[in-house]
């Protein structure tokens, strides 16, 4: 009788607990480097090849999502002429790389296109997501007792049902249109960026197509302490798996190309599923709070699956635009105003936000410096050509004229760009939360458009494309 | 964020593949990231060697690394 009671109790408890398991990423049926959610599998009708536009949306909760949304509105309202055709600059966006709060806007646009401008405000921006998540947690609290179901899994379910209509990466692929969405999380073990793309999932021998985009967004926004890590399974590679060529080559480059070596090391760590059967992901902002690392990789190497450098080499791309939307605020802390030692939680917060700020500065500067270098290289070639023509007419430089007529624009949309100190202060003090009062959301949308349209580089870009702004 | 400059010499115009990605054309300078790369040409496979694997570092736009393939 006692045994029966114990079994009954176990069943009662284990029923709901046992059922609570995160949605597992599925293994590939067969490896095919031409299939799946990859940049090359998205067509670009109406999106010209010569203009390559990348947007990066930073973390920062609803503040970041609203700032990104305001930029999308401005791009929608900017008309340009390309190949004799007038169009919206928004329709020229090729890639959106996003982190944390910015991932909500990026993923919503990738899933629903222009519906973003009709429904996103009431479905996300002006909704109290924190209260909604709390409500879900209360109702589903018992599921959170399971060791295989976390607060982030619960959030992913809520986002999937209430915001993203259960859209999967397979649905994005069927939609088949740019922009290519790169949602960035952080691999908790490596401290490195983990991108939700089929190239990254190839390394896990997993099919991204079946995964709801809400899980990617939830991982990307899994801020430590508030949310738990999101878990993925790493599968044993099938006999058909083909390791990307750059990985073993990069592993041999330790002394000559340290960035490539490190990237190869990270990629290589997923290849032995026995060593790493699981991958745990945290907020993308820990590794890169701007989402610019993948852009740097694409600009500076031919290793990236969507390498801009390759597009430049093949003379397909004539203008490169990177718009960095950065919702970073001032770190106003009370710690230095009192003698008392900050708490352990304060120290942890400082560590996480310190990491984010450092990488943020680093990545943004790298892109501008890279553009400067490419421009300088082209100028050196042009000047050399002129000198040769003066002294030895008819002689040409080896390897052709080079692609000197390429134009590069790195444009930042951030609160530091607000000239008025009082106004800047208002935005700098906005909280990082998943709920902001509607008037703050409206102010963020408006200021994003204002910063972008007043940016000198943006004005130059629009003028060069024979465009106008509403 | 350095980029390196390469030029692949071959008597005919061909696509140039770097680590399995089409990244340039023969006799025209192109850029790669610093490091070791496997370089081969597009179809038809009437060239030798089948591939080259140079370590590309310290090049400039005026002094690209030259990689030579010959007709079979």
Short mmCIF file of C-alpha atoms in Angstrom, two decimals:
data_model
loop_
_atom_site.label_atom_id
_atom_site.label_comp_id
_atom_site.label_asym_id
_atom_site.label_seq_id
_atom_site.Cartn_x
_atom_site.Cartn_y
_atom_site.Cartn_z
CA UNK A 1 0.00 0.00 0.00
CA UNK A 2 2.84 2.35 0.94
CA UNK A 3 4.53 1.54 -2.39
CA UNK A 4 1.34 2.36 -4.26
CA UNK A 5 1.12 5.75 -2.54
CA UNK A 6 4.76 6.48 -3.38
CA UNK A 7 4.21 5.54 -7.01
CA UNK A 8 1.04 7.65 -7.10
CA UNK A 9 2.85 10.65 -5.65
CA UNK A 10 5.73 10.17 -8.05
CA UNK A 11 3.35 10.02 -10.99
CA UNK A 12 1.53 13.12 -9.77
CA UNK A 13 4.75 15.09 -9.52
CA UNK A 14 6.65 13.57 -12.40
CA UNK A 15 3.68 13.94 -14.76
CA UNK A 16 3.96 17.67 -15.19
CA UNK A 17 7.67 17.71 -14.42
CA UNK A 18 8.54 14.85 -16.72
CA UNK A 19 6.64 16.46 -19.59
CA UNK A 20 8.49 19.70 -19.12
CA UNK A 21 11.37 19.51 -21.53
CA UNK A 22 12.79 22.16 -23.78
CA UNK A 23 11.96 22.00 -27.46
CA UNK A 24 14.86 19.97 -28.82
CA UNK A 25 16.64 21.05 -31.99
CA UNK A 26 16.36 18.19 -34.48
CA UNK A 27 19.25 16.40 -36.21
CA UNK A 28 19.79 16.74 -39.95
CA UNK A 29 18.24 14.00 -42.07
CA UNK A 30 21.13 14.43 -44.49
CA UNK A 31 23.89 16.98 -44.78
CA UNK A 32 23.61 19.32 -47.73
CA UNK A 33 25.62 22.52 -47.81
CA UNK A 34 23.22 23.97 -50.36
CA UNK A 35 20.08 23.49 -48.30
CA UNK A 36 18.66 25.33 -45.32
CA UNK A 37 18.52 28.86 -43.99
CA UNK A 38 21.60 30.32 -45.67
CA UNK A 39 22.21 33.70 -47.24
CA UNK A 40 22.68 32.17 -50.69
CA UNK A 41 19.22 30.55 -50.53
CA UNK A 42 17.39 33.85 -50.17
CA UNK A 43 16.52 35.55 -53.41
CA UNK A 44 16.58 39.28 -53.84
CA UNK A 45 13.93 40.38 -56.33
CA UNK A 46 13.98 44.14 -56.31
CA UNK A 47 17.12 44.17 -54.16
CA UNK A 48 20.09 45.22 -56.28
CA UNK A 49 23.43 43.43 -56.00
CA UNK A 50 25.57 46.56 -56.31
CA UNK A 51 24.23 48.09 -53.09
CA UNK A 52 24.83 45.92 -50.03
CA UNK A 53 23.12 47.11 -46.86
CA UNK A 54 23.68 45.56 -43.45
CA UNK A 55 21.84 46.59 -40.30
CA UNK A 56 22.99 45.66 -36.82
CA UNK A 57 20.59 45.98 -33.89
CA UNK A 58 22.09 46.07 -30.41
CA UNK A 59 20.77 44.75 -27.15
CA UNK A 60 18.96 46.89 -24.59
CA UNK A 61 15.48 45.38 -24.11
CA UNK A 62 12.46 47.31 -25.41
CA UNK A 63 14.63 50.44 -25.71
CA UNK A 64 16.78 48.68 -28.32
CA UNK A 65 13.77 47.19 -30.11
CA UNK A 66 12.09 50.61 -30.38
CA UNK A 67 15.27 52.34 -31.59
CA UNK A 68 15.70 49.66 -34.26
CA UNK A 69 12.04 50.05 -35.23
CA UNK A 70 12.51 53.81 -35.69
CA UNK A 71 15.44 53.14 -38.02
CA UNK A 72 13.30 50.72 -40.04
CA UNK A 73 10.64 53.43 -40.40
CA UNK A 74 13.23 55.92 -41.64
CA UNK A 75 14.59 53.41 -44.16
CA UNK A 76 11.02 52.79 -45.33
CA UNK A 77 10.53 56.51 -45.83
CA UNK A 78 13.81 57.05 -47.71
CA UNK A 79 13.43 56.80 -51.47
CA UNK A 80 16.46 56.03 -53.65
CA UNK A 81 17.00 55.38 -57.33
CA UNK A 82 18.98 52.30 -58.30
CA UNK A 83 19.36 51.09 -61.87
CA UNK A 84 16.82 53.70 -62.95
CA UNK A 85 14.24 52.32 -60.53
CA UNK A 86 12.89 54.30 -57.63
CA UNK A 87 12.47 52.28 -54.46
CA UNK A 88 12.56 52.35 -50.67
CA UNK A 89 16.00 52.03 -49.11
CA UNK A 90 14.44 49.45 -46.78
CA UNK A 91 14.00 47.12 -49.76
CA UNK A 92 17.77 47.17 -50.27
CA UNK A 93 18.58 45.68 -46.85
CA UNK A 94 20.48 42.42 -47.33
CA UNK A 95 21.36 41.32 -43.81
CA UNK A 96 20.17 42.15 -40.29
CA UNK A 97 22.41 40.99 -37.47
CA UNK A 98 20.80 41.37 -34.07
CA UNK A 99 21.35 40.90 -30.38
CA UNK A 100 18.95 40.58 -27.47
CA UNK A 101 16.26 43.34 -27.53
CA UNK A 102 17.15 44.24 -31.12
CA UNK A 103 16.42 40.63 -32.14
CA UNK A 104 12.68 41.13 -31.58
CA UNK A 105 12.50 43.82 -34.28
CA UNK A 106 14.87 42.00 -36.62
CA UNK A 107 13.08 38.63 -36.37
CA UNK A 108 9.63 40.21 -36.68
CA UNK A 109 10.61 41.95 -39.92
CA UNK A 110 12.24 38.79 -41.27
CA UNK A 111 9.04 36.86 -40.50
CA UNK A 112 6.34 39.33 -41.50
CA UNK A 113 7.96 42.03 -43.66
CA UNK A 114 5.99 45.28 -43.81
CA UNK A 115 3.47 43.97 -41.31
CA UNK A 116 6.10 45.16 -38.84
CA UNK A 117 4.77 48.69 -39.26
CA UNK A 118 1.16 47.66 -38.59
CA UNK A 119 1.32 45.17 -35.76
CA UNK A 120 4.69 45.21 -33.99
CA UNK A 121 3.87 48.17 -31.76
CA UNK A 122 0.86 46.62 -30.09
CA UNK A 123 2.18 43.06 -30.16
CA UNK A 124 5.54 43.90 -28.62
CA UNK A 125 6.80 47.47 -28.30
CA UNK A 126 3.89 48.82 -26.26
CA UNK A 127 3.02 45.62 -24.47
CA UNK A 128 4.16 44.90 -20.95
CA UNK A 129 6.18 41.82 -21.81
CA UNK A 130 7.57 41.55 -18.29
CA UNK A 131 4.07 41.27 -16.84
CA UNK A 132 3.09 38.77 -19.51
CA UNK A 133 6.15 36.62 -18.77
CA UNK A 134 5.44 36.79 -15.07
CA UNK A 135 1.86 35.67 -15.67
CA UNK A 136 3.02 32.75 -17.79
CA UNK A 137 5.58 31.81 -15.13
CA UNK A 138 2.91 31.76 -12.42
CA UNK A 139 0.60 29.57 -14.47
CA UNK A 140 3.38 27.26 -15.63
CA UNK A 141 5.50 27.48 -12.49
CA UNK A 142 5.60 23.75 -11.84
CA UNK A 143 7.19 23.14 -15.24
CA UNK A 144 10.10 25.32 -14.18
CA UNK A 145 10.97 22.76 -11.50
CA UNK A 146 12.11 20.42 -14.24
CA UNK A 147 15.89 20.45 -14.80
CA UNK A 148 15.27 20.35 -18.55
CA UNK A 149 12.93 23.32 -18.78
CA UNK A 150 14.08 26.82 -17.99
CA UNK A 151 12.70 30.34 -17.75
CA UNK A 152 14.16 30.97 -21.20
CA UNK A 153 12.28 27.97 -22.62
CA UNK A 154 9.10 29.39 -21.13
CA UNK A 155 9.85 32.81 -22.60
CA UNK A 156 10.54 31.21 -25.99
CA UNK A 157 7.13 29.50 -25.87
CA UNK A 158 5.43 32.78 -25.02
CA UNK A 159 7.26 34.72 -27.75
CA UNK A 160 6.43 31.95 -30.23
CA UNK A 161 2.71 31.97 -29.43
CA UNK A 162 2.06 35.64 -28.80
CA UNK A 163 4.56 37.51 -30.99
CA UNK A 164 5.95 35.32 -33.75
CA UNK A 165 2.93 33.09 -34.56
CA UNK A 166 5.10 29.96 -34.29
CA UNK A 167 7.18 31.05 -37.30
CA UNK A 168 10.14 28.72 -37.89
CA UNK A 169 13.38 29.19 -39.82
CA UNK A 170 11.83 26.85 -42.39
CA UNK A 171 9.06 29.43 -42.85
CA UNK A 172 11.68 32.17 -43.37
CA UNK A 173 13.34 29.99 -45.98
CA UNK A 174 10.01 29.38 -47.74
CA UNK A 175 9.43 33.14 -47.72
CA UNK A 176 12.78 33.16 -49.48
CA UNK A 177 13.51 36.87 -49.30
CA UNK A 178 16.24 39.04 -47.94
CA UNK A 179 17.14 40.37 -45.45
CA UNK A 180 19.04 37.40 -44.11
CA UNK A 181 18.42 37.28 -40.38
CA UNK A 182 21.36 36.56 -38.07
CA UNK A 183 20.24 36.32 -34.47
CA UNK A 184 23.27 36.26 -32.17
CA UNK A 185 23.51 34.52 -28.81
CA UNK A 186 26.58 33.75 -26.70
CA UNK A 187 28.02 30.27 -26.30
CA UNK A 188 28.31 30.05 -22.52
CA UNK A 189 31.41 27.83 -22.59
CA UNK A 190 33.35 29.70 -25.27
CA UNK A 191 32.16 33.20 -24.41
CA UNK A 192 31.89 33.60 -28.17
CA UNK A 193 29.06 34.54 -30.50
CA UNK A 194 26.70 31.76 -31.62
CA UNK A 195 24.74 32.65 -34.77
CA UNK A 196 21.37 31.15 -35.59
CA UNK A 197 22.16 30.24 -39.20
CA UNK A 198 22.28 26.87 -40.93
CA UNK A 199 26.08 27.24 -41.29
CA UNK A 200 26.38 27.30 -37.50
CA UNK A 201 23.84 24.50 -37.10
CA UNK A 202 25.79 22.39 -39.64
CA UNK A 203 28.50 22.17 -36.98
CA UNK A 204 25.91 20.62 -34.63
CA UNK A 205 24.60 18.40 -37.48
CA UNK A 206 21.21 19.94 -36.73
CA UNK A 207 18.42 21.30 -38.90
CA UNK A 208 17.68 24.93 -38.12
CA UNK A 209 14.61 24.80 -40.38
CA UNK A 210 12.45 23.14 -37.75
CA UNK A 211 13.35 25.64 -35.03
CA UNK A 212 10.94 28.44 -34.10
CA UNK A 213 12.60 31.85 -34.47
CA UNK A 214 11.25 32.62 -31.00
CA UNK A 215 13.84 30.22 -29.51
CA UNK A 216 16.64 32.09 -31.24
CA UNK A 217 15.29 35.40 -29.97
CA UNK A 218 14.87 34.00 -26.45
CA UNK A 219 18.47 32.73 -26.44
CA UNK A 220 19.70 36.04 -27.82
CA UNK A 221 17.88 37.87 -25.02
CA UNK A 222 18.67 35.45 -22.17
CA UNK A 223 20.28 38.02 -19.89
CA UNK A 224 22.15 36.25 -17.05
CA UNK A 225 20.33 35.98 -13.71
CA UNK A 226 16.97 37.09 -15.19
CA UNK A 227 16.91 34.21 -17.67
CA UNK A 228 18.57 30.81 -17.74
CA UNK A 229 20.72 29.54 -20.58
CA UNK A 230 18.99 27.90 -23.56
CA UNK A 231 20.21 24.41 -24.44
CA UNK A 232 20.88 22.90 -27.87
CA UNK A 233 21.85 19.33 -28.64
CA UNK A 234 25.00 18.63 -30.62
CA UNK A 235 24.66 15.50 -32.78
CA UNK A 236 27.24 13.01 -33.99
CA UNK A 237 28.14 13.96 -37.53
CA UNK A 238 26.88 11.71 -40.33
CA UNK A 239 29.27 10.20 -42.86
CA UNK A 240 28.02 12.81 -45.33
CA UNK A 241 29.16 15.76 -43.20
CA UNK A 242 31.62 18.05 -44.93
CA UNK A 243 33.75 20.22 -42.70
CA UNK A 244 34.09 23.79 -44.03
CA UNK A 245 37.51 24.11 -45.69
CA UNK A 246 38.54 27.16 -43.67
CA UNK A 247 38.35 25.38 -40.29
CA UNK A 248 41.38 23.04 -40.62
CA UNK A 249 43.27 25.77 -42.48
CA UNK A 250 42.45 28.30 -39.76
CA UNK A 251 43.67 25.88 -37.09
CA UNK A 252 47.10 25.97 -38.72
CA UNK A 253 47.18 29.77 -38.72
CA UNK A 254 47.79 30.43 -35.03
CA UNK A 255 50.91 32.56 -35.41
CA UNK A 256 49.92 34.39 -38.59
CA UNK A 257 46.17 35.00 -38.32
CA UNK A 258 45.11 34.87 -34.70
CA UNK A 259 41.49 35.96 -35.28
CA UNK A 260 40.99 33.25 -37.89
CA UNK A 261 42.68 30.71 -35.64
CA UNK A 262 40.37 31.56 -32.75
CA UNK A 263 37.27 31.37 -34.93
CA UNK A 264 38.44 27.99 -36.27
CA UNK A 265 39.01 26.78 -32.71
CA UNK A 266 35.50 27.78 -31.72
CA UNK A 267 33.98 26.07 -34.77
CA UNK A 268 36.11 23.00 -34.21
CA UNK A 269 34.84 22.64 -30.64
CA UNK A 270 31.39 21.63 -31.97
CA UNK A 271 32.67 18.93 -34.31
CA UNK A 272 33.15 16.22 -31.69
CA UNK A 273 29.66 15.66 -30.29
CA UNK A 274 31.03 13.23 -27.70
CA UNK A 275 33.10 16.00 -26.16
CA UNK A 276 30.30 18.60 -26.33
CA UNK A 277 26.94 16.81 -26.55
CA UNK A 278 25.15 19.99 -25.45
CA UNK A 279 25.61 23.69 -26.12
CA UNK A 280 24.26 26.26 -23.67
CA UNK A 281 23.46 29.76 -24.89
CA UNK A 282 23.13 33.08 -23.12
CA UNK A 283 22.34 36.66 -24.11
CA UNK A 284 24.18 37.61 -27.32
CA UNK A 285 25.27 40.87 -25.74
CA UNK A 286 27.84 39.12 -23.57
CA UNK A 287 30.00 38.28 -26.59
CA UNK A 288 29.03 41.23 -28.82
CA UNK A 289 26.31 43.68 -27.84
CA UNK A 290 26.13 45.26 -31.30
CA UNK A 291 25.90 42.17 -33.51
CA UNK A 292 28.81 43.51 -35.55
CA UNK A 293 31.26 40.60 -35.18
CA UNK A 294 29.66 38.67 -38.01
CA UNK A 295 29.80 41.84 -40.16
CA UNK A 296 33.49 42.31 -39.46
CA UNK A 297 34.07 38.67 -40.44
CA UNK A 298 32.11 39.15 -43.67
CA UNK A 299 33.99 42.35 -44.55
CA UNK A 300 37.50 41.11 -43.85
CA UNK A 301 37.53 37.47 -44.97
CA UNK A 302 36.35 35.14 -47.69
CA UNK A 303 35.56 32.51 -45.03
CA UNK A 304 32.10 33.89 -44.27
CA UNK A 305 29.18 32.25 -46.08
CA UNK A 306 27.92 35.77 -46.95
CA UNK A 307 31.34 37.37 -47.43
CA UNK A 308 31.07 40.99 -48.57
CA UNK A 309 34.78 40.79 -49.45
CA UNK A 310 33.96 38.12 -52.06
CA UNK A 311 31.22 40.34 -53.48
CA UNK A 312 33.74 43.17 -53.76
CA UNK A 313 36.34 40.89 -55.38
CA UNK A 314 33.81 39.76 -57.97
CA UNK A 315 32.86 43.43 -58.54
CA UNK A 316 29.22 42.71 -57.82
CA UNK A 317 29.10 45.17 -54.92
CA UNK A 318 29.76 48.86 -55.55
CA UNK A 319 28.44 50.38 -52.34
CA UNK A 320 28.63 48.91 -48.84
CA UNK A 321 26.45 50.35 -46.08
CA UNK A 322 26.59 49.26 -42.45
CA UNK A 323 24.08 50.95 -40.14
CA UNK A 324 24.87 50.23 -36.49
CA UNK A 325 21.89 50.84 -34.22
CA UNK A 326 23.24 51.06 -30.71
CA UNK A 327 20.87 51.56 -27.77
CA UNK A 328 23.66 51.73 -25.21
CA UNK A 329 22.98 54.07 -22.31
CA UNK A 330 25.25 55.73 -19.80
CA UNK A 331 26.17 53.50 -16.90
CA UNK A 332 24.93 55.71 -14.07
CA UNK A 333 25.77 53.75 -10.94
CA UNK A 334 25.58 54.94 -7.34
CA UNK A 335 28.60 52.87 -6.26
CA UNK A 336 31.24 55.59 -6.44
CA UNK A 337 29.17 57.95 -4.34
CA UNK A 338 29.36 55.87 -1.18
CA UNK A 339 32.04 54.09 0.77
CA UNK A 340 30.10 50.85 1.26
CA UNK A 341 31.42 47.93 -0.74
CA UNK A 342 29.17 47.09 -3.73
CA UNK A 343 27.35 43.77 -3.39
CA UNK A 344 28.25 40.61 -5.28
CA UNK A 345 25.23 41.22 -7.54
CA UNK A 346 26.54 44.73 -8.29
CA UNK A 347 29.94 43.26 -9.13
CA UNK A 348 28.35 40.69 -11.44
CA UNK A 349 26.28 43.39 -13.18
CA UNK A 350 29.41 45.52 -13.63
CA UNK A 351 31.30 42.57 -15.11
CA UNK A 352 28.59 41.75 -17.65
CA UNK A 353 27.90 45.35 -18.71
CA UNK A 354 31.63 46.14 -18.75
CA UNK A 355 32.23 43.27 -21.15
CA UNK A 356 29.38 44.45 -23.36
CA UNK A 357 30.63 48.03 -23.50
CA UNK A 358 34.20 47.04 -24.34
CA UNK A 359 33.26 44.78 -27.24
CA UNK A 360 30.71 47.32 -28.43
CA UNK A 361 33.36 50.01 -28.83
CA UNK A 362 35.86 47.56 -30.32
CA UNK A 363 33.57 46.18 -33.05
CA UNK A 364 32.16 49.53 -34.18
CA UNK A 365 35.61 51.06 -34.50
CA UNK A 366 36.89 48.04 -36.39
CA UNK A 367 34.32 48.49 -39.16
CA UNK A 368 35.16 52.15 -39.70
CA UNK A 369 38.90 51.39 -39.66
CA UNK A 370 38.41 48.60 -42.15
CA UNK A 371 36.52 50.92 -44.51
CA UNK A 372 39.29 53.50 -44.10
CA UNK A 373 41.91 50.90 -44.97
CA UNK A 374 40.09 49.69 -48.09
CA UNK A 375 39.62 53.29 -49.21
CA UNK A 376 43.31 54.07 -48.56
CA UNK A 377 44.43 50.99 -50.48
CA UNK A 378 42.32 52.07 -53.44
CA UNK A 379 43.74 55.62 -53.22
CA UNK A 380 47.33 54.31 -53.15
CA UNK A 381 46.65 52.25 -56.26
CA UNK A 382 45.05 55.20 -58.02
CA UNK A 383 47.97 57.52 -57.14
CA UNK A 384 50.50 54.93 -58.21
CA UNK A 385 48.68 54.52 -61.50
CA UNK A 386 48.82 58.28 -62.05
CA UNK A 387 52.55 58.38 -61.33
CA UNK A 388 53.20 55.51 -63.73
CA UNK A 389 51.14 57.21 -66.42
CA UNK A 390 53.17 60.37 -66.02
CA UNK A 391 56.56 58.67 -66.38
CA UNK A 392 55.76 55.51 -68.38
CA UNK A 393 52.53 56.03 -70.38
CA UNK A 394 50.90 52.77 -71.42
CA UNK A 395 52.28 50.72 -68.52
CA UNK A 396 49.65 49.28 -66.18
CA UNK A 397 49.70 47.97 -62.62
CA UNK A 398 49.75 44.19 -62.21
CA UNK A 399 46.30 42.74 -61.61
CA UNK A 400 44.16 45.41 -63.17
CA UNK A 401 42.90 48.70 -61.94
CA UNK A 402 41.41 47.51 -58.68
CA UNK A 403 37.95 48.30 -57.42
CA UNK A 404 38.64 51.90 -56.47
CA UNK A 405 35.18 53.18 -57.16
CA UNK A 406 33.55 51.32 -54.25
CA UNK A 407 31.91 53.54 -51.64
CA UNK A 408 31.72 52.62 -47.98
CA UNK A 409 29.34 54.02 -45.38
CA UNK A 410 29.49 53.13 -41.71
CA UNK A 411 26.61 54.92 -39.98
CA UNK A 412 25.96 54.88 -36.23
CA UNK A 413 22.61 55.53 -34.67
CA UNK A 414 23.21 56.01 -30.96
CA UNK A 415 22.28 58.37 -28.16
CA UNK A 416 25.72 60.02 -28.18
CA UNK A 417 24.71 61.55 -31.52
CA UNK A 418 22.01 63.65 -29.88
CA UNK A 419 23.43 67.16 -29.70
CA UNK A 420 21.13 68.59 -27.04
CA UNK A 421 22.54 67.47 -23.69
CA UNK A 422 19.19 67.60 -21.91
CA UNK A 423 17.49 65.50 -24.55
CA UNK A 424 20.44 63.10 -24.68
CA UNK A 425 20.22 62.68 -20.92
CA UNK A 426 16.58 61.57 -21.14
CA UNK A 427 17.45 58.71 -23.50
CA UNK A 428 20.66 57.84 -21.64
CA UNK A 429 18.60 57.22 -18.52
CA UNK A 430 16.04 54.90 -20.07
CA UNK A 431 15.97 51.48 -18.44
CA UNK A 432 16.91 48.15 -19.98
CA UNK A 433 13.60 46.34 -19.54
CA UNK A 434 11.04 44.42 -21.54
CA UNK A 435 8.52 47.14 -20.85
CA UNK A 436 8.71 50.89 -21.34
CA UNK A 437 5.89 53.43 -21.06
CA UNK A 438 4.29 54.12 -24.49
CA UNK A 439 5.52 57.74 -24.54
CA UNK A 440 9.12 56.52 -24.18
CA UNK A 441 8.61 54.06 -27.03
CA UNK A 442 7.26 56.87 -29.21
CA UNK A 443 10.20 59.09 -28.27
CA UNK A 444 12.67 56.34 -29.16
CA UNK A 445 11.05 55.74 -32.55
CA UNK A 446 11.15 59.43 -33.31
CA UNK A 447 14.73 60.01 -32.18
CA UNK A 448 15.97 57.03 -34.22
CA UNK A 449 14.58 58.54 -37.41
CA UNK A 450 15.93 61.94 -36.44
CA UNK A 451 19.46 60.68 -35.72
CA UNK A 452 19.61 58.68 -38.94
CA UNK A 453 18.21 61.38 -41.19
CA UNK A 454 20.54 64.01 -39.66
CA UNK A 455 23.62 61.80 -40.01
CA UNK A 456 25.98 63.38 -42.50
CA UNK A 457 27.01 59.99 -43.86
CA UNK A 458 23.39 58.97 -44.32
CA UNK A 459 22.66 62.19 -46.16
CA UNK A 460 25.70 61.55 -48.41
CA UNK A 461 24.51 58.01 -49.06
CA UNK A 462 20.99 59.11 -49.97
CA UNK A 463 22.33 61.90 -52.19
CA UNK A 464 24.68 59.48 -53.96
CA UNK A 465 21.67 57.27 -54.70
CA UNK A 466 19.68 60.21 -56.04
CA UNK A 467 17.28 59.84 -53.19
CA UNK A 468 15.08 61.79 -50.85
CA UNK A 469 13.78 61.46 -47.31
CA UNK A 470 10.24 62.03 -46.13
CA UNK B 1 41.24 43.47 -39.89
CA UNK B 2 44.05 43.35 -42.39
CA UNK B 3 43.27 42.15 -45.86
CA UNK B 4 45.76 40.49 -48.17
CA UNK B 5 46.12 40.79 -51.93
CA UNK B 6 46.45 37.85 -54.31
CA UNK B 7 46.69 37.48 -58.06
CA UNK B 8 46.25 34.11 -59.74
CA UNK B 9 47.99 33.69 -63.08
CA UNK B 10 46.59 31.39 -65.75
CA UNK B 11 46.58 31.82 -69.54
CA UNK B 12 42.77 31.74 -69.70
CA UNK B 13 40.11 33.68 -67.81
CA UNK B 14 38.75 31.44 -65.08
CA UNK B 15 36.91 31.74 -61.81
CA UNK B 16 39.22 31.43 -58.80
CA UNK B 17 38.05 29.47 -55.78
CA UNK B 18 39.42 30.17 -52.32
CA UNK B 19 38.61 27.51 -49.70
CA UNK B 20 35.69 26.28 -51.87
CA UNK B 21 34.14 29.74 -52.39
CA UNK B 22 34.32 31.60 -55.71
CA UNK B 23 36.36 34.63 -54.72
CA UNK B 24 37.90 36.16 -57.83
CA UNK B 25 39.01 35.68 -61.43
CA UNK B 26 42.39 34.89 -62.93
CA UNK B 27 44.82 37.71 -63.70
CA UNK B 28 42.85 40.15 -61.57
CA UNK B 29 43.89 41.13 -58.10
CA UNK B 30 41.54 40.11 -55.29
CA UNK B 31 41.50 40.16 -51.49
CA UNK B 32 41.45 37.47 -48.84
CA UNK B 33 41.91 37.43 -45.09
CA UNK B 34 45.44 36.69 -43.84
CA UNK B 35 46.20 32.98 -43.45
CA UNK B 36 46.53 29.72 -45.29
CA UNK B 37 44.16 29.18 -48.19
CA UNK B 38 43.43 26.42 -50.67
CA UNK B 39 43.24 27.95 -54.14
CA UNK B 40 42.00 26.28 -57.30
CA UNK B 41 40.34 27.28 -60.57
CA UNK B 42 36.86 26.80 -62.00
CA UNK B 43 35.91 24.23 -64.67
CA UNK B 44 37.29 22.72 -66.88
CA UNK B 45 40.01 21.07 -64.85
CA UNK B 46 42.68 21.47 -67.50
CA UNK B 47 45.24 23.03 -65.21
CA UNK B 48 48.02 21.97 -62.92
CA UNK B 49 48.59 21.68 -60.03
CA UNK B 50 45.08 20.73 -58.86
CA UNK B 51 45.34 23.27 -56.07
CA UNK B 52 47.83 25.45 -54.30
CA UNK B 53 47.94 26.18 -50.60
CA UNK B 54 49.85 29.40 -49.94
CA UNK B 55 50.09 31.22 -46.62
CA UNK B 56 49.08 34.75 -47.55
CA UNK B 57 50.53 37.44 -45.30
CA UNK B 58 52.28 40.82 -45.57
CA UNK B 59 51.05 41.63 -49.06
CA UNK B 60 50.08 45.08 -50.31
CA UNK B 61 47.86 46.19 -53.19
CA UNK B 62 51.01 47.02 -55.11
CA UNK B 63 52.75 43.75 -54.25
CA UNK B 64 50.08 41.04 -54.28
CA UNK B 65 51.07 37.40 -53.83
CA UNK B 66 51.27 35.72 -57.25
CA UNK B 67 49.92 32.19 -57.58
CA UNK B 68 50.61 30.44 -60.87
CA UNK B 69 48.68 27.62 -62.53
CA UNK B 70 49.67 26.09 -65.84
CA UNK B 71 47.68 24.55 -68.65
CA UNK B 72 47.78 20.77 -68.91
#
